Amino acid sequence: MQKLIFTNDVVLALRDEIAAAEADKVFVLADKNTVRRVVPLLHIDSAIEIVEVAAGDGNKTLDAVAGVWKILTEKGATRRSLLVNVGGGMVTDLPLLRSRGAYGLSICPPLCSGQSMPRWAGRPG
């Protein structure tokens, strides 16, 4: 079941959702720009693993998906793990990342939508 959460406190909402998932491990997937600019603002627990992918539409490939799966496998991800996708574009356009039975949570800041995304991600827009 999908759930939309509208909040002014994304840090608290993220903590609540992570706790509710009762996952064995938690991973945050974000592109290079988002890891640098947004992930620090989330104040995530140090036990959460960051999986960083290259930014940009040119990196939306099956090789990129395979690379993420390889990293998740090496870090011990299971069907009971939670993958938190943070950002827009590259990260949310990789729908193959969710396997059957796996938990997934996407955080797409308002800036990641429409015309403002290119500018926010450091690209001319």
mmCIF file of N, CA and C in Angstrom:
data_model
loop_
_atom_site.group_PDB
_atom_site.id
_atom_site.type_symbol
_atom_site.label_atom_id
_atom_site.label_comp_id
_atom_site.label_asym_id
_atom_site.label_seq_id
_atom_site.Cartn_x
_atom_site.Cartn_y
_atom_site.Cartn_z
ATOM 1 N N MET A 1 0.834 -1.176 0.000
ATOM 2 C CA MET A 1 0.000 0.000 0.000
ATOM 3 C C MET A 1 0.882 1.245 0.000
ATOM 4 N N GLN A 2 0.559 2.185 -0.839
ATOM 5 C CA GLN A 2 1.317 3.423 -0.890
ATOM 6 C C GLN A 2 0.689 4.446 0.029
ATOM 7 N N LYS A 3 1.539 5.286 0.580
ATOM 8 C CA LYS A 3 1.074 6.298 1.515
ATOM 9 C C LYS A 3 1.811 7.598 1.213
ATOM 10 N N LEU A 4 1.072 8.675 1.138
ATOM 11 C CA LEU A 4 1.672 9.990 0.965
ATOM 12 C C LEU A 4 1.697 10.695 2.310
ATOM 13 N N ILE A 5 2.835 11.286 2.614
ATOM 14 C CA ILE A 5 2.974 12.019 3.867
ATOM 15 C C ILE A 5 3.332 13.453 3.520
ATOM 16 N N PHE A 6 2.521 14.365 3.966
ATOM 17 C CA PHE A 6 2.818 15.787 3.808
ATOM 18 C C PHE A 6 3.231 16.294 5.176
ATOM 19 N N THR A 7 4.413 16.872 5.264
ATOM 20 C CA THR A 7 4.928 17.267 6.565
ATOM 21 C C THR A 7 5.804 18.504 6.464
ATOM 22 N N ASN A 8 5.897 19.204 7.556
ATOM 23 C CA ASN A 8 6.844 20.302 7.678
ATOM 24 C C ASN A 8 8.090 19.858 8.436
ATOM 25 N N ASP A 9 8.077 18.622 8.924
ATOM 26 C CA ASP A 9 9.209 18.084 9.671
ATOM 27 C C ASP A 9 9.605 16.731 9.080
ATOM 28 N N VAL A 10 10.352 16.775 7.979
ATOM 29 C CA VAL A 10 10.726 15.556 7.279
ATOM 30 C C VAL A 10 11.622 14.664 8.135
ATOM 31 N N VAL A 11 12.422 15.246 9.002
ATOM 32 C CA VAL A 11 13.300 14.455 9.859
ATOM 33 C C VAL A 11 12.469 13.567 10.788
ATOM 34 N N LEU A 12 11.479 14.142 11.440
ATOM 35 C CA LEU A 12 10.609 13.377 12.331
ATOM 36 C C LEU A 12 9.793 12.347 11.555
ATOM 37 N N ALA A 13 9.252 12.740 10.408
ATOM 38 C CA ALA A 13 8.460 11.815 9.592
ATOM 39 C C ALA A 13 9.315 10.634 9.128
ATOM 40 N N LEU A 14 10.549 10.908 8.726
ATOM 41 C CA LEU A 14 11.450 9.841 8.295
ATOM 42 C C LEU A 14 11.746 8.887 9.439
ATOM 43 N N ARG A 15 12.049 9.428 10.610
ATOM 44 C CA ARG A 15 12.306 8.567 11.777
ATOM 45 C C ARG A 15 11.103 7.700 12.093
ATOM 46 N N ASP A 16 9.907 8.267 12.037
ATOM 47 C CA ASP A 16 8.683 7.505 12.316
ATOM 48 C C ASP A 16 8.490 6.382 11.305
ATOM 49 N N GLU A 17 8.694 6.678 10.036
ATOM 50 C CA GLU A 17 8.501 5.665 8.994
ATOM 51 C C GLU A 17 9.546 4.560 9.090
ATOM 52 N N ILE A 18 10.776 4.917 9.411
ATOM 53 C CA ILE A 18 11.827 3.905 9.573
ATOM 54 C C ILE A 18 11.483 2.987 10.748
ATOM 55 N N ALA A 19 11.045 3.565 11.849
ATOM 56 C CA ALA A 19 10.670 2.761 13.015
ATOM 57 C C ALA A 19 9.485 1.856 12.697
ATOM 58 N N ALA A 20 8.497 2.374 11.979
ATOM 59 C CA ALA A 20 7.300 1.600 11.647
ATOM 60 C C ALA A 20 7.611 0.433 10.706
ATOM 61 N N ALA A 21 8.640 0.571 9.885
ATOM 62 C CA ALA A 21 8.985 -0.477 8.919
ATOM 63 C C ALA A 21 9.547 -1.723 9.594
ATOM 64 N N GLU A 22 10.105 -1.571 10.773
ATOM 65 C CA GLU A 22 10.723 -2.687 11.499
ATOM 66 C C GLU A 22 11.681 -3.462 10.598
ATOM 67 N N ALA A 23 12.484 -2.735 9.857
ATOM 68 C CA ALA A 23 13.420 -3.338 8.910
ATOM 69 C C ALA A 23 14.649 -3.875 9.618
ATOM 70 N N ASP A 24 15.254 -4.890 9.004
ATOM 71 C CA ASP A 24 16.481 -5.424 9.579
ATOM 72 C C ASP A 24 17.673 -4.505 9.309
ATOM 73 N N LYS A 25 17.663 -3.813 8.182
ATOM 74 C CA LYS A 25 18.688 -2.833 7.836
ATOM 75 C C LYS A 25 18.020 -1.712 7.058
ATOM 76 N N VAL A 26 18.616 -0.530 7.130
ATOM 77 C CA VAL A 26 18.082 0.624 6.408
ATOM 78 C C VAL A 26 19.190 1.203 5.532
ATOM 79 N N PHE A 27 18.824 1.492 4.299
ATOM 80 C CA PHE A 27 19.744 2.075 3.340
ATOM 81 C C PHE A 27 19.123 3.338 2.771
ATOM 82 N N VAL A 28 19.941 4.335 2.509
ATOM 83 C CA VAL A 28 19.496 5.551 1.836
ATOM 84 C C VAL A 28 20.165 5.583 0.472
ATOM 85 N N LEU A 29 19.351 5.663 -0.568
ATOM 86 C CA LEU A 29 19.850 5.765 -1.930
ATOM 87 C C LEU A 29 19.662 7.198 -2.403
ATOM 88 N N ALA A 30 20.747 7.808 -2.877
ATOM 89 C CA ALA A 30 20.684 9.181 -3.370
ATOM 90 C C ALA A 30 21.790 9.391 -4.390
ATOM 91 N N ASP A 31 21.579 10.357 -5.268
ATOM 92 C CA ASP A 31 22.646 10.659 -6.206
ATOM 93 C C ASP A 31 23.689 11.545 -5.526
ATOM 94 N N LYS A 32 24.796 11.724 -6.212
ATOM 95 C CA LYS A 32 25.939 12.442 -5.641
ATOM 96 C C LYS A 32 25.557 13.835 -5.139
ATOM 97 N N ASN A 33 24.762 14.570 -5.915
ATOM 98 C CA ASN A 33 24.376 15.925 -5.515
ATOM 99 C C ASN A 33 23.505 15.914 -4.262
ATOM 100 N N THR A 34 22.582 14.970 -4.199
ATOM 101 C CA THR A 34 21.673 14.883 -3.061
ATOM 102 C C THR A 34 22.402 14.441 -1.798
ATOM 103 N N VAL A 35 23.362 13.540 -1.952
ATOM 104 C CA VAL A 35 24.157 13.111 -0.790
ATOM 105 C C VAL A 35 24.880 14.310 -0.193
ATOM 106 N N ARG A 36 25.366 15.166 -1.049
ATOM 107 C CA ARG A 36 26.118 16.324 -0.582
ATOM 108 C C ARG A 36 25.215 17.423 -0.014
ATOM 109 N N ARG A 37 24.047 17.654 -0.644
ATOM 110 C CA ARG A 37 23.241 18.815 -0.274
ATOM 111 C C ARG A 37 22.037 18.528 0.620
ATOM 112 N N VAL A 38 21.469 17.335 0.544
ATOM 113 C CA VAL A 38 20.216 17.069 1.251
ATOM 114 C C VAL A 38 20.363 16.056 2.383
ATOM 115 N N VAL A 39 21.057 14.965 2.122
ATOM 116 C CA VAL A 39 21.152 13.897 3.126
ATOM 117 C C VAL A 39 21.641 14.413 4.481
ATOM 118 N N PRO A 40 22.621 15.316 4.552
ATOM 119 C CA PRO A 40 23.027 15.821 5.869
ATOM 120 C C PRO A 40 21.897 16.518 6.632
ATOM 121 N N LEU A 41 20.943 17.093 5.911
ATOM 122 C CA LEU A 41 19.825 17.782 6.553
ATOM 123 C C LEU A 41 18.828 16.822 7.186
ATOM 124 N N LEU A 42 18.904 15.538 6.829
ATOM 125 C CA LEU A 42 17.969 14.535 7.346
ATOM 126 C C LEU A 42 18.388 13.994 8.712
ATOM 127 N N HIS A 43 19.611 14.285 9.126
ATOM 128 C CA HIS A 43 20.117 13.840 10.434
ATOM 129 C C HIS A 43 19.873 12.351 10.639
ATOM 130 N N ILE A 44 20.265 11.548 9.649
ATOM 131 C CA ILE A 44 20.006 10.115 9.746
ATOM 132 C C ILE A 44 20.971 9.442 10.708
ATOM 133 N N ASP A 45 20.522 8.348 11.270
ATOM 134 C CA ASP A 45 21.298 7.569 12.228
ATOM 135 C C ASP A 45 22.568 7.055 11.554
ATOM 136 N N SER A 46 23.642 6.989 12.297
ATOM 137 C CA SER A 46 24.916 6.542 11.729
ATOM 138 C C SER A 46 24.893 5.074 11.313
ATOM 139 N N ALA A 47 23.936 4.304 11.791
ATOM 140 C CA ALA A 47 23.831 2.891 11.406
ATOM 141 C C ALA A 47 23.231 2.724 10.009
ATOM 142 N N ILE A 48 22.649 3.776 9.477
ATOM 143 C CA ILE A 48 22.030 3.712 8.152
ATOM 144 C C ILE A 48 23.114 3.863 7.091
ATOM 145 N N GLU A 49 23.110 2.945 6.147
ATOM 146 C CA GLU A 49 24.103 2.945 5.071
ATOM 147 C C GLU A 49 23.662 3.868 3.940
ATOM 148 N N ILE A 50 24.582 4.665 3.430
ATOM 149 C CA ILE A 50 24.309 5.541 2.291
ATOM 150 C C ILE A 50 24.793 4.834 1.025
ATOM 151 N N VAL A 51 23.924 4.743 0.033
ATOM 152 C CA VAL A 51 24.290 4.193 -1.269
ATOM 153 C C VAL A 51 24.213 5.355 -2.245
ATOM 154 N N GLU A 52 25.344 5.730 -2.785
ATOM 155 C CA GLU A 52 25.424 6.893 -3.669
ATOM 156 C C GLU A 52 25.546 6.441 -5.118
ATOM 157 N N VAL A 53 24.736 7.063 -5.974
ATOM 158 C CA VAL A 53 24.805 6.783 -7.411
ATOM 159 C C VAL A 53 25.176 8.066 -8.143
ATOM 160 N N ALA A 54 25.646 7.898 -9.350
ATOM 161 C CA ALA A 54 25.990 9.062 -10.166
ATOM 162 C C ALA A 54 24.716 9.824 -10.525
ATOM 163 N N ALA A 55 24.841 11.129 -10.633
ATOM 164 C CA ALA A 55 23.692 11.974 -10.978
ATOM 165 C C ALA A 55 23.547 12.061 -12.490
ATOM 166 N N GLY A 56 22.333 12.356 -12.909
ATOM 167 C CA GLY A 56 22.108 12.649 -14.320
ATOM 168 C C GLY A 56 21.395 11.553 -15.079
ATOM 169 N N ASP A 57 20.623 11.988 -16.065
ATOM 170 C CA ASP A 57 19.833 11.060 -16.878
ATOM 171 C C ASP A 57 20.682 10.041 -17.624
ATOM 172 N N GLY A 58 21.893 10.397 -17.953
ATOM 173 C CA GLY A 58 22.776 9.468 -18.664
ATOM 174 C C GLY A 58 23.135 8.244 -17.850
ATOM 175 N N ASN A 59 22.876 8.285 -16.554
ATOM 176 C CA ASN A 59 23.201 7.164 -15.681
ATOM 177 C C ASN A 59 22.004 6.269 -15.368
ATOM 178 N N LYS A 60 20.873 6.519 -16.011
ATOM 179 C CA LYS A 60 19.677 5.684 -15.824
ATOM 180 C C LYS A 60 19.805 4.461 -16.722
ATOM 181 N N THR A 61 20.591 3.522 -16.291
ATOM 182 C CA THR A 61 20.862 2.336 -17.088
ATOM 183 C C THR A 61 20.660 1.085 -16.249
ATOM 184 N N LEU A 62 20.561 -0.037 -16.941
ATOM 185 C CA LEU A 62 20.482 -1.308 -16.229
ATOM 186 C C LEU A 62 21.774 -1.578 -15.461
ATOM 187 N N ASP A 63 22.893 -1.081 -15.980
ATOM 188 C CA ASP A 63 24.155 -1.226 -15.254
ATOM 189 C C ASP A 63 24.103 -0.484 -13.919
ATOM 190 N N ALA A 64 23.450 0.679 -13.903
ATOM 191 C CA ALA A 64 23.302 1.433 -12.651
ATOM 192 C C ALA A 64 22.452 0.654 -11.658
ATOM 193 N N VAL A 65 21.364 0.061 -12.148
ATOM 194 C CA VAL A 65 20.506 -0.750 -11.284
ATOM 195 C C VAL A 65 21.300 -1.936 -10.741
ATOM 196 N N ALA A 66 22.030 -2.608 -11.625
ATOM 197 C CA ALA A 66 22.839 -3.752 -11.202
ATOM 198 C C ALA A 66 23.885 -3.332 -10.175
ATOM 199 N N GLY A 67 24.453 -2.147 -10.366
ATOM 200 C CA GLY A 67 25.448 -1.646 -9.414
ATOM 201 C C GLY A 67 24.857 -1.411 -8.036
ATOM 202 N N VAL A 68 23.641 -0.861 -8.001
ATOM 203 C CA VAL A 68 22.976 -0.635 -6.710
ATOM 204 C C VAL A 68 22.660 -1.973 -6.056
ATOM 205 N N TRP A 69 22.132 -2.925 -6.829
ATOM 206 C CA TRP A 69 21.838 -4.253 -6.268
ATOM 207 C C TRP A 69 23.099 -4.910 -5.728
ATOM 208 N N LYS A 70 24.212 -4.744 -6.440
ATOM 209 C CA LYS A 70 25.484 -5.331 -5.982
ATOM 210 C C LYS A 70 25.885 -4.734 -4.636
ATOM 211 N N ILE A 71 25.813 -3.420 -4.530
ATOM 212 C CA ILE A 71 26.167 -2.753 -3.272
ATOM 213 C C ILE A 71 25.246 -3.213 -2.149
ATOM 214 N N LEU A 72 23.938 -3.244 -2.416
ATOM 215 C CA LEU A 72 22.989 -3.675 -1.382
ATOM 216 C C LEU A 72 23.262 -5.113 -0.947
ATOM 217 N N THR A 73 23.577 -5.977 -1.896
ATOM 218 C CA THR A 73 23.876 -7.369 -1.578
ATOM 219 C C THR A 73 25.140 -7.466 -0.734
ATOM 220 N N GLU A 74 26.173 -6.731 -1.125
ATOM 221 C CA GLU A 74 27.432 -6.756 -0.374
ATOM 222 C C GLU A 74 27.253 -6.227 1.052
ATOM 223 N N LYS A 75 26.324 -5.304 1.241
ATOM 224 C CA LYS A 75 26.094 -4.722 2.563
ATOM 225 C C LYS A 75 25.039 -5.486 3.367
ATOM 226 N N GLY A 76 24.576 -6.616 2.825
ATOM 227 C CA GLY A 76 23.683 -7.485 3.569
ATOM 228 C C GLY A 76 22.211 -7.147 3.519
ATOM 229 N N ALA A 77 21.756 -6.459 2.482
ATOM 230 C CA ALA A 77 20.332 -6.142 2.358
ATOM 231 C C ALA A 77 19.529 -7.435 2.162
ATOM 232 N N THR A 78 18.350 -7.446 2.745
ATOM 233 C CA THR A 78 17.447 -8.588 2.618
ATOM 234 C C THR A 78 16.076 -8.078 2.200
ATOM 235 N N ARG A 79 15.123 -9.004 2.090
ATOM 236 C CA ARG A 79 13.750 -8.601 1.779
ATOM 237 C C ARG A 79 13.133 -7.831 2.926
ATOM 238 N N ARG A 80 13.717 -7.887 4.089
ATOM 239 C CA ARG A 80 13.216 -7.158 5.256
ATOM 240 C C ARG A 80 13.931 -5.817 5.442
ATOM 241 N N SER A 81 14.770 -5.455 4.497
ATOM 242 C CA SER A 81 15.487 -4.186 4.568
ATOM 243 C C SER A 81 14.628 -3.069 3.991
ATOM 244 N N LEU A 82 14.950 -1.853 4.402
ATOM 245 C CA LEU A 82 14.241 -0.672 3.915
ATOM 246 C C LEU A 82 15.195 0.140 3.056
ATOM 247 N N LEU A 83 14.759 0.470 1.849
ATOM 248 C CA LEU A 83 15.530 1.321 0.951
ATOM 249 C C LEU A 83 14.817 2.654 0.861
ATOM 250 N N VAL A 84 15.463 3.698 1.364
ATOM 251 C CA VAL A 84 14.901 5.049 1.347
ATOM 252 C C VAL A 84 15.528 5.788 0.171
ATOM 253 N N ASN A 85 14.715 6.108 -0.823
ATOM 254 C CA ASN A 85 15.189 6.857 -1.985
ATOM 255 C C ASN A 85 15.005 8.341 -1.697
ATOM 256 N N VAL A 86 16.093 9.092 -1.741
ATOM 257 C CA VAL A 86 16.021 10.518 -1.442
ATOM 258 C C VAL A 86 16.384 11.299 -2.699
ATOM 259 N N GLY A 87 15.465 12.134 -3.141
ATOM 260 C CA GLY A 87 15.714 12.975 -4.293
ATOM 261 C C GLY A 87 14.733 12.708 -5.403
ATOM 262 N N GLY A 88 15.036 13.219 -6.539
ATOM 263 C CA GLY A 88 14.197 13.042 -7.711
ATOM 264 C C GLY A 88 15.054 12.546 -8.849
ATOM 265 N N GLY A 89 14.493 12.548 -10.013
ATOM 266 C CA GLY A 89 15.271 12.201 -11.196
ATOM 267 C C GLY A 89 15.870 10.818 -11.146
ATOM 268 N N MET A 90 17.179 10.740 -11.124
ATOM 269 C CA MET A 90 17.912 9.476 -11.190
ATOM 270 C C MET A 90 17.406 8.459 -10.175
ATOM 271 N N VAL A 91 17.244 8.857 -8.953
ATOM 272 C CA VAL A 91 16.891 7.925 -7.883
ATOM 273 C C VAL A 91 15.459 7.420 -8.007
ATOM 274 N N THR A 92 14.528 8.300 -8.276
ATOM 275 C CA THR A 92 13.131 7.871 -8.359
ATOM 276 C C THR A 92 12.788 7.272 -9.719
ATOM 277 N N ASP A 93 13.673 7.414 -10.696
ATOM 278 C CA ASP A 93 13.439 6.827 -12.016
ATOM 279 C C ASP A 93 14.050 5.427 -12.155
ATOM 280 N N LEU A 94 14.535 4.877 -11.083
ATOM 281 C CA LEU A 94 15.066 3.518 -11.128
ATOM 282 C C LEU A 94 14.075 2.566 -10.461
ATOM 283 N N PRO A 95 12.921 2.347 -11.093
ATOM 284 C CA PRO A 95 11.877 1.540 -10.453
ATOM 285 C C PRO A 95 12.261 0.086 -10.261
ATOM 286 N N LEU A 96 13.268 -0.376 -10.933
ATOM 287 C CA LEU A 96 13.672 -1.775 -10.802
ATOM 288 C C LEU A 96 14.344 -2.061 -9.466
ATOM 289 N N LEU A 97 14.550 -1.022 -8.667
ATOM 290 C CA LEU A 97 15.261 -1.215 -7.412
ATOM 291 C C LEU A 97 14.445 -1.960 -6.360
ATOM 292 N N ARG A 98 13.135 -1.945 -6.491
ATOM 293 C CA ARG A 98 12.302 -2.589 -5.480
ATOM 294 C C ARG A 98 11.966 -4.001 -5.892
ATOM 295 N N SER A 99 12.402 -4.955 -5.117
ATOM 296 C CA SER A 99 12.056 -6.333 -5.410
ATOM 297 C C SER A 99 10.776 -6.700 -4.678
ATOM 298 N N ARG A 100 10.162 -7.760 -5.110
ATOM 299 C CA ARG A 100 8.920 -8.194 -4.486
ATOM 300 C C ARG A 100 9.156 -8.462 -3.006
ATOM 301 N N GLY A 101 8.327 -7.879 -2.174
ATOM 302 C CA GLY A 101 8.432 -8.098 -0.740
ATOM 303 C C GLY A 101 9.337 -7.109 -0.036
ATOM 304 N N ALA A 102 10.114 -6.335 -0.794
ATOM 305 C CA ALA A 102 11.022 -5.382 -0.167
ATOM 306 C C ALA A 102 10.262 -4.109 0.197
ATOM 307 N N TYR A 103 10.723 -3.463 1.231
ATOM 308 C CA TYR A 103 10.128 -2.204 1.656
ATOM 309 C C TYR A 103 10.808 -1.069 0.917
ATOM 310 N N GLY A 104 10.063 -0.030 0.611
ATOM 311 C CA GLY A 104 10.640 1.128 -0.041
ATOM 312 C C GLY A 104 9.967 2.400 0.417
ATOM 313 N N LEU A 105 10.735 3.442 0.522
ATOM 314 C CA LEU A 105 10.243 4.744 0.937
ATOM 315 C C LEU A 105 10.966 5.774 0.092
ATOM 316 N N SER A 106 10.234 6.653 -0.555
ATOM 317 C CA SER A 106 10.852 7.704 -1.363
ATOM 318 C C SER A 106 10.589 9.058 -0.731
ATOM 319 N N ILE A 107 11.631 9.851 -0.640
ATOM 320 C CA ILE A 107 11.506 11.217 -0.155
ATOM 321 C C ILE A 107 11.871 12.114 -1.322
ATOM 322 N N CYS A 108 10.907 12.884 -1.750
ATOM 323 C CA CYS A 108 11.131 13.787 -2.866
ATOM 324 C C CYS A 108 10.824 15.193 -2.387
ATOM 325 N N PRO A 109 11.851 15.946 -2.004
ATOM 326 C CA PRO A 109 11.613 17.314 -1.550
ATOM 327 C C PRO A 109 10.883 18.108 -2.621
ATOM 328 N N PRO A 110 10.073 19.090 -2.221
ATOM 329 C CA PRO A 110 9.341 19.895 -3.209
ATOM 330 C C PRO A 110 10.253 20.482 -4.277
ATOM 331 N N LEU A 111 11.471 20.758 -3.913
ATOM 332 C CA LEU A 111 12.405 21.322 -4.882
ATOM 333 C C LEU A 111 12.765 20.334 -5.977
ATOM 334 N N CYS A 112 12.460 19.047 -5.771
ATOM 335 C CA CYS A 112 12.812 18.038 -6.761
ATOM 336 C C CYS A 112 11.780 17.937 -7.867
ATOM 337 N N SER A 113 10.797 18.787 -7.859
ATOM 338 C CA SER A 113 9.758 18.669 -8.867
ATOM 339 C C SER A 113 9.802 19.829 -9.843
ATOM 340 N N GLY A 114 9.317 19.559 -11.016
ATOM 341 C CA GLY A 114 9.124 20.584 -12.027
ATOM 342 C C GLY A 114 10.363 21.379 -12.377
ATOM 343 N N GLN A 115 10.165 22.655 -12.579
ATOM 344 C CA GLN A 115 11.212 23.540 -13.050
ATOM 345 C C GLN A 115 12.350 23.748 -12.061
ATOM 346 N N SER A 116 12.085 23.585 -10.781
ATOM 347 C CA SER A 116 13.116 23.904 -9.799
ATOM 348 C C SER A 116 14.162 22.810 -9.647
ATOM 349 N N MET A 117 13.876 21.586 -10.070
ATOM 350 C CA MET A 117 14.818 20.487 -9.887
ATOM 351 C C MET A 117 16.179 20.751 -10.532
ATOM 352 N N PRO A 118 16.248 21.161 -11.806
ATOM 353 C CA PRO A 118 17.566 21.360 -12.394
ATOM 354 C C PRO A 118 18.410 22.367 -11.616
ATOM 355 N N ARG A 119 17.828 23.457 -11.189
ATOM 356 C CA ARG A 119 18.577 24.481 -10.479
ATOM 357 C C ARG A 119 19.045 23.965 -9.119
ATOM 358 N N TRP A 120 18.160 23.258 -8.395
ATOM 359 C CA TRP A 120 18.487 22.735 -7.076
ATOM 360 C C TRP A 120 19.607 21.714 -7.152
ATOM 361 N N ALA A 121 19.636 20.924 -8.231
ATOM 362 C CA ALA A 121 20.630 19.860 -8.359
ATOM 363 C C ALA A 121 21.948 20.387 -8.905
ATOM 364 N N GLY A 122 22.048 21.703 -9.075
ATOM 365 C CA GLY A 122 23.294 22.272 -9.529
ATOM 366 C C GLY A 122 23.432 22.315 -11.040
ATOM 367 N N ARG A 123 22.333 22.103 -11.747
ATOM 368 C CA ARG A 123 22.355 22.153 -13.203
ATOM 369 C C ARG A 123 21.668 23.424 -13.662
ATOM 370 N N PRO A 124 22.089 23.990 -14.773
ATOM 371 C CA PRO A 124 21.386 25.163 -15.267
ATOM 372 C C PRO A 124 19.960 24.794 -15.662
ATOM 373 N N GLY A 125 19.020 25.654 -15.403
ATOM 374 C CA GLY A 125 17.644 25.314 -15.721
ATOM 375 C C GLY A 125 16.928 26.478 -16.220
#
